[in-house]
mmCIF file of C-alpha atoms in Angstrom:
data_model
loop_
_atom_site.group_PDB
_atom_site.id
_atom_site.type_symbol
_atom_site.label_atom_id
_atom_site.label_comp_id
_atom_site.label_asym_id
_atom_site.label_seq_id
_atom_site.Cartn_x
_atom_site.Cartn_y
_atom_site.Cartn_z
ATOM 1 C CA MET A 862 27.907 137.550 39.397
ATOM 2 C CA GLY A 863 29.689 137.342 36.072
ATOM 3 C CA GLN A 864 33.399 137.664 35.377
ATOM 4 C CA THR A 865 35.595 140.096 33.475
ATOM 5 C CA ILE A 866 37.836 138.856 30.696
ATOM 6 C CA THR A 867 40.852 139.188 33.008
ATOM 7 C CA GLU A 868 39.159 137.063 35.700
ATOM 8 C CA LYS A 869 38.236 134.454 33.079
ATOM 9 C CA ILE A 870 41.820 134.182 31.797
ATOM 10 C CA PHE A 871 43.078 133.468 35.311
ATOM 11 C CA SER A 872 40.199 131.073 35.988
ATOM 12 C CA GLU A 873 41.097 129.055 32.907
ATOM 13 C CA HIS A 874 44.758 128.896 33.930
ATOM 14 C CA VAL A 875 44.139 128.094 37.602
ATOM 15 C CA GLY A 876 41.429 125.548 36.902
ATOM 16 C CA ARG A 877 38.703 127.125 39.023
ATOM 17 C CA GLU A 878 36.626 130.295 39.079
ATOM 18 C CA VAL A 879 38.545 133.243 40.495
ATOM 19 C CA LEU A 880 37.509 136.845 41.097
ATOM 20 C CA ALA A 881 39.341 140.146 41.526
ATOM 21 C CA GLY A 882 41.277 140.409 44.757
ATOM 22 C CA GLU A 883 42.219 136.738 44.977
ATOM 23 C CA ILE A 884 45.884 135.789 45.088
ATOM 24 C CA VAL A 885 46.587 132.854 42.779
ATOM 25 C CA ARG A 886 49.498 130.795 41.522
ATOM 26 C CA SER A 887 49.096 130.682 37.747
ATOM 27 C CA PRO A 888 50.961 128.942 34.931
ATOM 28 C CA ILE A 889 52.556 131.353 32.462
ATOM 29 C CA ASP A 890 52.366 130.952 28.694
ATOM 30 C CA MET A 891 55.208 133.311 27.772
ATOM 31 C CA VAL A 892 58.038 134.798 29.844
ATOM 32 C CA ILE A 893 59.906 137.637 28.119
ATOM 33 C CA GLY A 894 63.279 139.203 28.828
ATOM 34 C CA ASN A 895 65.491 141.734 27.077
ATOM 35 C CA ASP A 896 69.171 142.643 27.015
ATOM 36 C CA ILE A 897 68.922 144.904 30.077
ATOM 37 C CA THR A 898 66.736 142.770 32.331
ATOM 38 C CA THR A 899 67.551 139.179 31.363
ATOM 39 C CA PRO A 900 71.121 139.090 32.747
ATOM 40 C CA ILE A 901 69.732 139.752 36.244
ATOM 41 C CA SER A 902 67.247 136.890 35.821
ATOM 42 C CA ILE A 903 69.966 134.597 34.482
ATOM 43 C CA ARG A 904 72.201 135.360 37.452
ATOM 44 C CA ALA A 905 69.405 134.491 39.911
ATOM 45 C CA PHE A 906 68.599 131.339 37.929
ATOM 46 C CA GLU A 907 72.206 130.137 37.934
ATOM 47 C CA GLU A 908 73.028 131.183 41.502
ATOM 48 C CA GLY A 909 70.048 129.101 42.603
ATOM 49 C CA GLY A 910 71.692 126.066 41.035
ATOM 50 C CA PHE A 911 68.998 125.531 38.407
ATOM 51 C CA GLU A 912 69.997 123.943 35.109
ATOM 52 C CA LYS A 913 66.764 123.560 33.142
ATOM 53 C CA LEU A 914 64.013 125.980 32.185
ATOM 54 C CA ALA A 915 60.581 124.844 33.327
ATOM 55 C CA ASN A 916 59.055 125.717 29.951
ATOM 56 C CA PRO A 917 61.725 126.443 27.305
ATOM 57 C CA GLU A 918 59.125 127.079 24.591
ATOM 58 C CA GLY A 919 57.443 129.618 26.831
ATOM 59 C CA PHE A 920 60.544 131.759 27.265
ATOM 60 C CA ALA A 921 61.753 134.428 24.853
ATOM 61 C CA ILE A 922 64.756 136.723 24.996
ATOM 62 C CA VAL A 923 64.723 139.768 22.726
ATOM 63 C CA LEU A 924 67.835 141.926 22.551
ATOM 64 C CA ASP A 925 66.415 145.349 21.723
ATOM 65 C CA HIS A 926 67.524 148.144 24.036
ATOM 66 C CA PHE A 927 71.207 148.519 23.069
ATOM 67 C CA ILE A 928 71.499 146.375 19.945
ATOM 68 C CA PRO A 929 73.817 146.713 18.073
ATOM 69 C CA ALA A 930 75.824 147.370 21.224
ATOM 70 C CA LYS A 931 76.570 151.025 21.923
ATOM 71 C CA ASP A 932 79.559 150.406 24.198
ATOM 72 C CA ILE A 933 81.526 147.690 26.009
ATOM 73 C CA ALA A 934 79.074 147.490 28.915
ATOM 74 C CA SER A 935 76.072 146.906 26.640
ATOM 75 C CA ALA A 936 78.048 144.374 24.594
ATOM 76 C CA ASN A 937 78.836 142.393 27.737
ATOM 77 C CA GLN A 938 75.180 142.576 28.814
ATOM 78 C CA ALA A 939 74.096 141.099 25.490
ATOM 79 C CA LYS A 940 76.809 138.416 25.712
ATOM 80 C CA ILE A 941 75.288 137.056 28.933
ATOM 81 C CA SER A 942 71.955 136.492 27.180
ATOM 82 C CA ARG A 943 73.586 135.076 24.040
ATOM 83 C CA ASP A 944 75.631 132.577 26.029
ATOM 84 C CA PHE A 945 72.555 131.495 27.990
ATOM 85 C CA ALA A 946 70.475 131.126 24.834
ATOM 86 C CA LEU A 947 73.147 128.955 23.203
ATOM 87 C CA LYS A 948 73.631 126.854 26.321
ATOM 88 C CA HIS A 949 69.913 126.105 26.576
ATOM 89 C CA ASP A 950 69.351 125.941 22.803
ATOM 90 C CA LEU A 951 66.638 128.558 23.247
ATOM 91 C CA LYS A 952 64.096 128.459 20.432
ATOM 92 C CA TYR A 953 62.897 132.039 20.847
ATOM 93 C CA PHE A 954 66.056 134.117 20.967
ATOM 94 C CA PHE A 955 66.217 137.267 18.849
ATOM 95 C CA ASP A 956 69.251 139.495 18.244
ATOM 96 C CA GLU A 957 70.695 141.272 15.198
ATOM 97 C CA LYS A 958 69.871 138.329 12.922
ATOM 98 C CA ASP A 959 66.135 138.801 13.331
ATOM 99 C CA MET A 960 65.799 141.884 15.441
ATOM 100 C CA GLY A 961 62.955 143.978 16.698
ATOM 101 C CA ILE A 962 61.546 145.777 19.703
ATOM 102 C CA GLU A 963 60.122 143.009 21.884
ATOM 103 C CA HIS A 964 56.547 144.308 22.066
ATOM 104 C CA ALA A 965 56.367 144.626 18.286
ATOM 105 C CA LEU A 966 58.352 141.494 17.431
ATOM 106 C CA LEU A 967 56.582 138.866 19.546
ATOM 107 C CA PRO A 968 53.064 139.574 18.197
ATOM 108 C CA GLU A 969 54.548 139.646 14.696
ATOM 109 C CA LYS A 970 56.016 136.188 15.275
ATOM 110 C CA GLY A 971 52.745 134.752 16.611
ATOM 111 C CA LEU A 972 54.282 134.064 20.024
ATOM 112 C CA VAL A 973 51.725 135.930 22.159
ATOM 113 C CA LEU A 974 48.096 134.950 21.824
ATOM 114 C CA PRO A 975 44.547 135.574 23.061
ATOM 115 C CA GLY A 976 43.951 134.050 26.473
ATOM 116 C CA ASP A 977 47.637 133.869 27.385
ATOM 117 C CA VAL A 978 49.142 134.838 30.712
ATOM 118 C CA ILE A 979 52.302 136.728 29.790
ATOM 119 C CA ILE A 980 54.975 138.353 31.932
ATOM 120 C CA GLY A 981 57.996 140.352 30.875
ATOM 121 C CA ALA A 982 60.765 142.225 32.626
ATOM 122 C CA ASP A 983 59.717 145.420 30.896
ATOM 123 C CA SER A 984 56.882 147.657 32.022
ATOM 124 C CA HIS A 985 55.342 147.910 28.556
ATOM 125 C CA THR A 986 54.682 144.170 28.386
ATOM 126 C CA CYS A 987 51.036 145.207 28.786
ATOM 127 C CA THR A 988 51.108 145.864 25.005
ATOM 128 C CA HIS A 989 50.119 142.262 24.296
ATOM 129 C CA GLY A 990 46.752 142.739 25.976
ATOM 130 C CA ALA A 991 45.677 144.127 22.605
ATOM 131 C CA LEU A 992 45.310 140.497 21.519
ATOM 132 C CA GLY A 993 42.985 139.590 24.377
ATOM 133 C CA ALA A 994 45.737 138.290 26.676
ATOM 134 C CA PHE A 995 46.632 139.098 30.276
ATOM 135 C CA SER A 996 50.081 140.627 29.932
ATOM 136 C CA THR A 997 52.054 142.550 32.523
ATOM 137 C CA GLY A 998 55.519 143.692 33.500
ATOM 138 C CA MET A 999 57.412 142.210 36.433
ATOM 139 C CA GLY A 1000 60.845 142.524 37.998
ATOM 140 C CA SER A 1001 63.819 140.458 36.900
ATOM 141 C CA THR A 1002 63.679 138.177 39.965
ATOM 142 C CA ASP A 1003 60.008 137.483 39.214
ATOM 143 C CA ILE A 1004 61.065 136.563 35.696
ATOM 144 C CA SER A 1005 63.673 134.198 37.129
ATOM 145 C CA PHE A 1006 60.950 132.550 39.233
ATOM 146 C CA GLY A 1007 58.921 132.106 36.050
ATOM 147 C CA MET A 1008 61.928 130.571 34.294
ATOM 148 C CA ILE A 1009 62.408 128.120 37.165
ATOM 149 C CA THR A 1010 58.787 127.152 37.867
ATOM 150 C CA GLY A 1011 56.811 128.006 34.725
ATOM 151 C CA GLY A 1012 54.416 130.083 36.814
ATOM 152 C CA ASN A 1013 54.103 132.927 39.287
ATOM 153 C CA TRP A 1014 51.879 134.488 41.913
ATOM 154 C CA PHE A 1015 49.341 137.144 40.962
ATOM 155 C CA LYS A 1016 46.710 139.196 42.678
ATOM 156 C CA VAL A 1017 43.820 139.138 40.224
ATOM 157 C CA PRO A 1018 43.215 142.824 39.433
ATOM 158 C CA GLU A 1019 39.943 144.682 39.614
ATOM 159 C CA SER A 1020 38.883 146.075 36.251
ATOM 160 C CA ILE A 1021 38.109 149.569 35.053
ATOM 161 C CA LYS A 1022 35.786 149.465 32.066
ATOM 162 C CA VAL A 1023 36.581 152.094 29.456
ATOM 163 C CA VAL A 1024 33.733 152.590 26.980
ATOM 164 C CA PHE A 1025 34.796 154.383 23.781
ATOM 165 C CA SER A 1026 31.935 155.548 21.562
ATOM 166 C CA GLY A 1027 31.894 157.018 18.074
ATOM 167 C CA LYS A 1028 34.151 156.864 15.031
ATOM 168 C CA PRO A 1029 37.544 158.565 15.457
ATOM 169 C CA GLY A 1030 38.038 161.694 13.376
ATOM 170 C CA PRO A 1031 40.947 162.278 10.988
ATOM 171 C CA TYR A 1032 44.360 161.653 12.573
ATOM 172 C CA VAL A 1033 42.830 160.515 15.866
ATOM 173 C CA THR A 1034 44.460 157.195 16.775
ATOM 174 C CA GLY A 1035 44.849 154.658 19.536
ATOM 175 C CA LYS A 1036 47.649 156.842 20.911
ATOM 176 C CA ASP A 1037 45.212 159.704 21.413
ATOM 177 C CA LEU A 1038 42.668 157.455 23.113
ATOM 178 C CA ILE A 1039 45.175 156.241 25.687
ATOM 179 C CA LEU A 1040 46.617 159.723 26.263
ATOM 180 C CA GLU A 1041 43.071 160.907 26.972
ATOM 181 C CA ILE A 1042 42.521 158.038 29.427
ATOM 182 C CA ILE A 1043 45.778 158.850 31.210
ATOM 183 C CA ARG A 1044 44.772 162.523 31.318
ATOM 184 C CA ILE A 1045 41.519 161.543 33.028
ATOM 185 C CA LEU A 1046 42.956 158.971 35.436
ATOM 186 C CA GLY A 1047 46.375 160.439 36.143
ATOM 187 C CA VAL A 1048 49.553 158.385 36.376
ATOM 188 C CA ASP A 1049 48.272 156.292 39.290
ATOM 189 C CA GLY A 1050 44.508 156.364 38.816
ATOM 190 C CA ALA A 1051 44.432 152.758 37.635
ATOM 191 C CA LEU A 1052 47.003 151.424 40.094
ATOM 192 C CA TYR A 1053 47.003 147.599 39.994
ATOM 193 C CA LYS A 1054 43.801 147.614 37.948
ATOM 194 C CA ALA A 1055 42.984 146.120 34.574
ATOM 195 C CA LEU A 1056 42.000 148.674 31.946
ATOM 196 C CA GLU A 1057 39.437 146.911 29.781
ATOM 197 C CA PHE A 1058 38.841 148.809 26.538
ATOM 198 C CA THR A 1059 35.354 148.394 25.066
ATOM 199 C CA GLY A 1060 32.707 150.234 23.041
ATOM 200 C CA ASP A 1061 31.727 150.622 19.414
ATOM 201 C CA THR A 1062 34.897 152.607 18.684
ATOM 202 C CA ILE A 1063 36.976 149.428 18.978
ATOM 203 C CA GLN A 1064 35.753 148.176 15.605
ATOM 204 C CA TYR A 1065 37.473 151.164 13.952
ATOM 205 C CA LEU A 1066 40.838 150.522 15.631
ATOM 206 C CA SER A 1067 43.479 148.563 13.747
ATOM 207 C CA MET A 1068 45.770 146.165 15.604
ATOM 208 C CA ASP A 1069 48.446 148.862 15.481
ATOM 209 C CA ASP A 1070 46.060 151.243 17.277
ATOM 210 C CA ARG A 1071 45.187 148.571 19.828
ATOM 211 C CA PHE A 1072 48.845 147.851 20.559
ATOM 212 C CA SER A 1073 49.392 151.579 21.196
ATOM 213 C CA LEU A 1074 46.312 151.687 23.398
ATOM 214 C CA CYS A 1075 47.367 148.780 25.636
ATOM 215 C CA ASN A 1076 51.061 149.704 25.566
ATOM 216 C CA MET A 1077 50.523 152.796 27.694
ATOM 217 C CA ALA A 1078 48.095 151.297 30.222
ATOM 218 C CA ILE A 1079 51.052 151.187 32.596
ATOM 219 C CA GLU A 1080 51.324 154.989 32.375
ATOM 220 C CA ALA A 1081 48.050 155.171 34.307
ATOM 221 C CA GLY A 1082 49.443 152.689 36.839
ATOM 222 C CA ALA A 1083 47.437 149.787 35.432
ATOM 223 C CA LYS A 1084 48.465 146.174 35.872
ATOM 224 C CA ASN A 1085 47.301 145.373 32.361
ATOM 225 C CA GLY A 1086 45.325 146.711 29.438
ATOM 226 C CA ILE A 1087 43.103 144.419 27.396
ATOM 227 C CA VAL A 1088 40.912 144.381 24.286
ATOM 228 C CA ALA A 1089 38.654 141.402 23.569
ATOM 229 C CA TYR A 1090 39.192 139.211 20.507
ATOM 230 C CA ASP A 1091 37.190 140.194 17.418
ATOM 231 C CA GLU A 1092 37.419 140.053 13.621
ATOM 232 C CA VAL A 1093 40.342 142.502 13.595
ATOM 233 C CA THR A 1094 42.240 140.246 15.999
ATOM 234 C CA LYS A 1095 41.370 137.175 13.924
ATOM 235 C CA GLU A 1096 42.592 138.802 10.724
ATOM 236 C CA PHE A 1097 45.879 139.746 12.398
ATOM 237 C CA LEU A 1098 46.444 136.224 13.731
ATOM 238 C CA ASP A 1099 45.462 134.617 10.434
ATOM 239 C CA SER A 1100 48.131 136.696 8.710
ATOM 240 C CA ARG A 1101 50.926 135.274 10.911
ATOM 241 C CA ASP A 1102 53.176 132.604 9.393
ATOM 242 C CA SER A 1103 52.438 130.401 12.402
ATOM 243 C CA LEU A 1104 51.109 130.621 15.943
ATOM 244 C CA ARG A 1105 52.804 129.310 19.074
ATOM 245 C CA ALA A 1106 49.583 127.640 20.224
ATOM 246 C CA GLU A 1107 45.830 127.743 19.781
ATOM 247 C CA PRO A 1108 44.229 131.012 20.934
ATOM 248 C CA LYS A 1109 42.004 130.803 24.015
ATOM 249 C CA ILE A 1110 39.187 133.291 23.558
ATOM 250 C CA HIS A 1111 37.345 134.889 26.473
ATOM 251 C CA TYR A 1112 34.788 137.679 26.794
ATOM 252 C CA SER A 1113 33.537 139.581 29.823
ATOM 253 C CA ASP A 1114 30.059 138.690 31.051
ATOM 254 C CA GLU A 1115 27.369 141.337 30.833
ATOM 255 C CA ASP A 1116 27.000 141.280 34.611
ATOM 256 C CA ALA A 1117 30.761 141.381 35.313
ATOM 257 C CA ASN A 1118 31.817 143.595 38.196
ATOM 258 C CA TYR A 1119 33.829 146.761 37.483
ATOM 259 C CA CYS A 1120 35.276 149.083 40.090
ATOM 260 C CA GLN A 1121 34.858 152.052 37.711
ATOM 261 C CA VAL A 1122 33.347 152.820 34.323
ATOM 262 C CA ILE A 1123 34.712 155.634 32.124
ATOM 263 C CA GLU A 1124 32.878 156.768 29.005
ATOM 264 C CA ILE A 1125 34.604 158.750 26.254
ATOM 265 C CA ASP A 1126 33.050 160.273 23.141
ATOM 266 C CA VAL A 1127 35.803 159.594 20.619
ATOM 267 C CA ALA A 1128 33.949 161.320 17.775
ATOM 268 C CA SER A 1129 34.584 164.677 19.465
ATOM 269 C CA LEU A 1130 38.185 163.934 20.486
ATOM 270 C CA ASN A 1131 41.070 165.890 18.962
ATOM 271 C CA PRO A 1132 44.641 164.575 18.743
ATOM 272 C CA VAL A 1133 46.107 164.722 22.252
ATOM 273 C CA ILE A 1134 49.545 166.046 23.201
ATOM 274 C CA ALA A 1135 51.100 165.127 26.561
ATOM 275 C CA TYR A 1136 53.147 168.098 27.738
ATOM 276 C CA PRO A 1137 56.239 167.682 29.936
ATOM 277 C CA PHE A 1138 56.793 166.091 32.338
ATOM 278 C CA LEU A 1139 54.054 163.462 32.691
ATOM 279 C CA PRO A 1140 52.040 161.360 30.214
ATOM 280 C CA SER A 1141 48.969 162.565 32.131
ATOM 281 C CA ASN A 1142 49.621 166.213 31.236
ATOM 282 C CA GLY A 1143 47.369 165.992 28.186
ATOM 283 C CA HIS A 1144 46.204 168.906 26.045
ATOM 284 C CA SER A 1145 44.386 169.169 22.747
ATOM 285 C CA VAL A 1146 46.583 169.721 19.717
ATOM 286 C CA ASN A 1147 44.573 172.942 19.284
ATOM 287 C CA GLN A 1148 46.111 174.268 22.506
ATOM 288 C CA ALA A 1149 49.577 173.143 21.438
ATOM 289 C CA VAL A 1150 49.236 175.130 18.221
ATOM 290 C CA ILE A 1151 48.206 178.216 20.200
ATOM 291 C CA ASP A 1152 51.191 177.705 22.505
ATOM 292 C CA ASP A 1153 53.515 177.887 19.457
ATOM 293 C CA ILE A 1154 55.933 175.184 20.662
ATOM 294 C CA ARG A 1155 59.192 175.049 18.708
ATOM 295 C CA VAL A 1156 60.807 171.603 18.388
ATOM 296 C CA ASP A 1157 64.389 170.552 17.731
ATOM 297 C CA GLN A 1158 63.800 166.842 17.233
ATOM 298 C CA VAL A 1159 60.952 164.668 16.016
ATOM 299 C CA PHE A 1160 61.004 160.973 16.859
ATOM 300 C CA ILE A 1161 58.698 158.386 15.275
ATOM 301 C CA GLY A 1162 59.145 154.857 16.579
ATOM 302 C CA SER A 1163 59.244 152.765 19.789
ATOM 303 C CA CYS A 1164 57.040 149.911 21.032
ATOM 304 C CA THR A 1165 54.175 152.418 21.094
ATOM 305 C CA ASN A 1166 54.280 153.779 17.545
ATOM 306 C CA GLY A 1167 56.982 152.077 15.482
ATOM 307 C CA ARG A 1168 54.625 150.075 13.283
ATOM 308 C CA LEU A 1169 53.887 150.109 9.563
ATOM 309 C CA SER A 1170 50.842 152.372 9.879
ATOM 310 C CA ASP A 1171 53.000 154.978 11.645
ATOM 311 C CA PHE A 1172 55.415 155.176 8.724
ATOM 312 C CA LYS A 1173 52.540 155.146 6.250
ATOM 313 C CA VAL A 1174 50.869 158.204 7.753
ATOM 314 C CA ALA A 1175 54.207 159.986 8.179
ATOM 315 C CA ALA A 1176 55.085 159.341 4.528
ATOM 316 C CA GLU A 1177 51.684 160.592 3.359
ATOM 317 C CA ILE A 1178 52.147 163.826 5.294
ATOM 318 C CA LEU A 1179 55.788 164.378 4.323
ATOM 319 C CA GLU A 1180 55.547 163.382 0.668
ATOM 320 C CA GLY A 1181 56.942 166.162 -1.500
ATOM 321 C CA LYS A 1182 57.866 168.227 1.555
ATOM 322 C CA LYS A 1183 61.006 168.842 3.578
ATOM 323 C CA VAL A 1184 61.816 168.656 7.277
ATOM 324 C CA ALA A 1185 62.363 172.131 8.733
ATOM 325 C CA ARG A 1186 66.001 173.216 8.638
ATOM 326 C CA HIS A 1187 66.403 173.317 12.418
ATOM 327 C CA VAL A 1188 64.682 169.945 12.995
ATOM 328 C CA ARG A 1189 66.091 166.420 12.942
ATOM 329 C CA LEU A 1190 63.590 163.652 12.193
ATOM 330 C CA ILE A 1191 64.517 160.203 13.505
ATOM 331 C CA LEU A 1192 62.588 157.092 12.502
ATOM 332 C CA THR A 1193 62.895 153.758 14.313
ATOM 333 C CA PRO A 1194 60.865 150.843 12.933
ATOM 334 C CA GLY A 1195 59.646 148.314 15.474
ATOM 335 C CA THR A 1196 61.032 145.284 13.633
ATOM 336 C CA GLN A 1197 63.092 144.345 10.592
ATOM 337 C CA LYS A 1198 59.899 143.175 8.877
ATOM 338 C CA ILE A 1199 58.284 146.569 9.438
ATOM 339 C CA LEU A 1200 61.381 148.201 7.972
ATOM 340 C CA ARG A 1201 61.268 145.889 4.930
ATOM 341 C CA ASP A 1202 57.523 146.392 4.419
ATOM 342 C CA ALA A 1203 57.880 150.171 4.748
ATOM 343 C CA THR A 1204 60.705 150.086 2.218
ATOM 344 C CA LYS A 1205 58.708 147.992 -0.263
ATOM 345 C CA ALA A 1206 55.759 150.369 0.083
ATOM 346 C CA GLY A 1207 58.007 153.352 -0.690
ATOM 347 C CA TYR A 1208 57.511 154.988 2.702
ATOM 348 C CA ILE A 1209 61.198 154.951 3.605
ATOM 349 C CA ASP A 1210 62.274 156.607 0.351
ATOM 350 C CA THR A 1211 59.649 159.309 0.841
ATOM 351 C CA LEU A 1212 60.724 159.955 4.422
ATOM 352 C CA VAL A 1213 64.450 159.970 3.672
ATOM 353 C CA ASP A 1214 63.841 162.309 0.719
ATOM 354 C CA ALA A 1215 62.072 164.629 3.154
ATOM 355 C CA GLY A 1216 65.141 164.684 5.406
ATOM 356 C CA ALA A 1217 64.613 161.843 7.878
ATOM 357 C CA VAL A 1218 67.216 159.396 9.183
ATOM 358 C CA VAL A 1219 66.221 155.756 9.714
ATOM 359 C CA SER A 1220 67.743 153.605 12.457
ATOM 360 C CA ASN A 1221 67.634 149.895 13.129
ATOM 361 C CA PRO A 1222 64.897 148.626 15.449
ATOM 362 C CA THR A 1223 65.898 149.641 18.980
ATOM 363 C CA CYS A 1224 64.546 151.043 22.223
ATOM 364 C CA GLY A 1225 67.631 153.264 22.433
ATOM 365 C CA ALA A 1226 66.173 156.724 21.871
ATOM 366 C CA CYS A 1227 63.016 156.152 23.913
ATOM 367 C CA LEU A 1228 64.895 155.430 27.128
ATOM 368 C CA GLY A 1229 67.614 158.011 26.539
ATOM 369 C CA GLY A 1230 70.225 155.371 25.774
ATOM 370 C CA TYR A 1231 71.423 156.213 22.270
ATOM 371 C CA MET A 1232 70.258 156.928 18.712
ATOM 372 C CA GLY A 1233 68.449 160.170 19.550
ATOM 373 C CA ILE A 1234 69.735 161.735 22.767
ATOM 374 C CA LEU A 1235 68.510 165.255 23.539
ATOM 375 C CA GLY A 1236 70.952 168.014 24.469
ATOM 376 C CA ASP A 1237 70.524 170.789 27.002
ATOM 377 C CA GLY A 1238 67.287 172.716 26.559
ATOM 378 C CA GLU A 1239 66.226 170.828 23.444
ATOM 379 C CA VAL A 1240 62.581 170.052 22.704
ATOM 380 C CA CYS A 1241 61.347 166.816 21.126
ATOM 381 C CA ILE A 1242 57.931 165.758 19.940
ATOM 382 C CA SER A 1243 57.930 162.011 20.215
ATOM 383 C CA THR A 1244 55.665 159.028 19.580
ATOM 384 C CA THR A 1245 57.175 157.233 22.573
ATOM 385 C CA ASN A 1246 55.402 156.561 25.858
ATOM 386 C CA ARG A 1247 57.179 158.590 28.559
ATOM 387 C CA ASN A 1248 58.172 162.227 28.893
ATOM 388 C CA PHE A 1249 59.670 162.296 32.398
ATOM 389 C CA VAL A 1250 62.511 164.672 33.245
ATOM 390 C CA GLY A 1251 65.635 163.469 31.430
ATOM 391 C CA ARG A 1252 63.853 160.542 29.768
ATOM 392 C CA MET A 1253 65.528 161.066 26.369
ATOM 393 C CA GLY A 1254 68.692 162.827 27.469
ATOM 394 C CA SER A 1255 69.491 166.108 29.192
ATOM 395 C CA ARG A 1256 67.454 166.884 32.302
ATOM 396 C CA SER A 1257 66.769 170.340 30.876
ATOM 397 C CA SER A 1258 65.270 168.916 27.666
ATOM 398 C CA LYS A 1259 61.514 168.586 27.136
ATOM 399 C CA ILE A 1260 59.442 165.852 25.508
ATOM 400 C CA TYR A 1261 55.924 166.214 24.115
ATOM 401 C CA LEU A 1262 54.130 162.922 23.400
ATOM 402 C CA ALA A 1263 51.929 162.665 20.326
ATOM 403 C CA ASN A 1264 50.746 160.386 17.553
ATOM 404 C CA SER A 1265 52.755 159.861 14.364
ATOM 405 C CA ALA A 1266 50.669 162.194 12.207
ATOM 406 C CA VAL A 1267 51.181 165.103 14.608
ATOM 407 C CA ALA A 1268 54.897 164.287 14.804
ATOM 408 C CA ALA A 1269 55.277 164.229 11.016
ATOM 409 C CA ALA A 1270 53.386 167.497 10.561
ATOM 410 C CA SER A 1271 55.537 169.104 13.248
ATOM 411 C CA ALA A 1272 58.700 168.030 11.441
ATOM 412 C CA ILE A 1273 57.673 170.146 8.450
ATOM 413 C CA SER A 1274 56.862 173.340 10.325
ATOM 414 C CA GLY A 1275 59.354 172.970 13.167
ATOM 415 C CA TYR A 1276 56.544 173.676 15.637
ATOM 416 C CA ILE A 1277 53.908 171.358 17.100
ATOM 417 C CA THR A 1278 51.373 171.270 14.296
ATOM 418 C CA ASP A 1279 47.880 169.907 13.720
ATOM 419 C CA PRO A 1280 48.071 167.570 10.676
ATOM 420 C CA ARG A 1281 44.426 168.310 9.916
ATOM 421 C CA GLY A 1282 45.443 171.799 8.865
ATOM 422 C CA LEU A 1283 47.960 170.725 6.230
#
């Protein structure tokens, strides 16, 4: 019997053929922490009496949740990571000087690669599977174990094969594809499984779309999401200034074993809106228009949809128009480079002219930390990844998840709007 791409990645790392269900001790290529989770890992590392990282060049700290610091507590959290990074002369440490949301910044820097085993103390670490890597979130003590040993224990996940067919229609993106998958599977339908995204639709998906697609695999309970290396991946990697290492390219065998196969006709798919209070509560944008949903805030950004293509489509839709009087439009680029590129392309001027406000790269609004908190009873249409009760602020607020085109169109009308009708 053949192997899936996920099984092959672990086999290469372990040095023998492994199959789903096996528990293995695997080396790790990149361990990732952020300003919230890393201090816990550092404390465990230091309380254990350890003085050296097992693989310093395979460890990155990205300060992105509360940077610049929003209060004394967040400043002290960041200080723990800064002091550790200086003490260990950490090569891959990113704060205000070269900032970005971790799951946008590390691919941009060429630090996560095809064939890697990657862990991060953030659930959306699965984003990097878009490059053909095994990438998953773990707890802070697991991260500490990775810092100490350079490896960790894994149960090799079974794989669900998702076959997308057809060319996406206008304003149908990777975000819509993953929202549709989550609608089908539910929030735990892929529990501890790999979601392997395949089919002829993949050729039409940019890297930005693929990052969005894999980013939200966790919202179906998946251990990881993954897309095999192809010409789009190659072009993205070739455009990096440098790569941390040589990519290790794997493909699933034709006779690989899958625990489930899901087929989706993308050509007939409309933009998908996830209603409160679960990412699985998906509805067609057509239904959302019928439901006449008034919004108070529109948010475009996050590790899911804070990339250059998101600001491009938003600028195209908002050019020459104004944000509705009762709506606030908040934009958060994923990295400083994305902000600079969007500025050079004129997108930022267009969006600010329309009435938007642009923040620094941060996870703040997405997790209800700062830079976009919702008040009592307020409604937000957001390009983020979660719409749980109280996720972005008040427990009586509501979040509708959508792609960036739908969000931008909704900012103009003040109601959830289909961009195809503009």
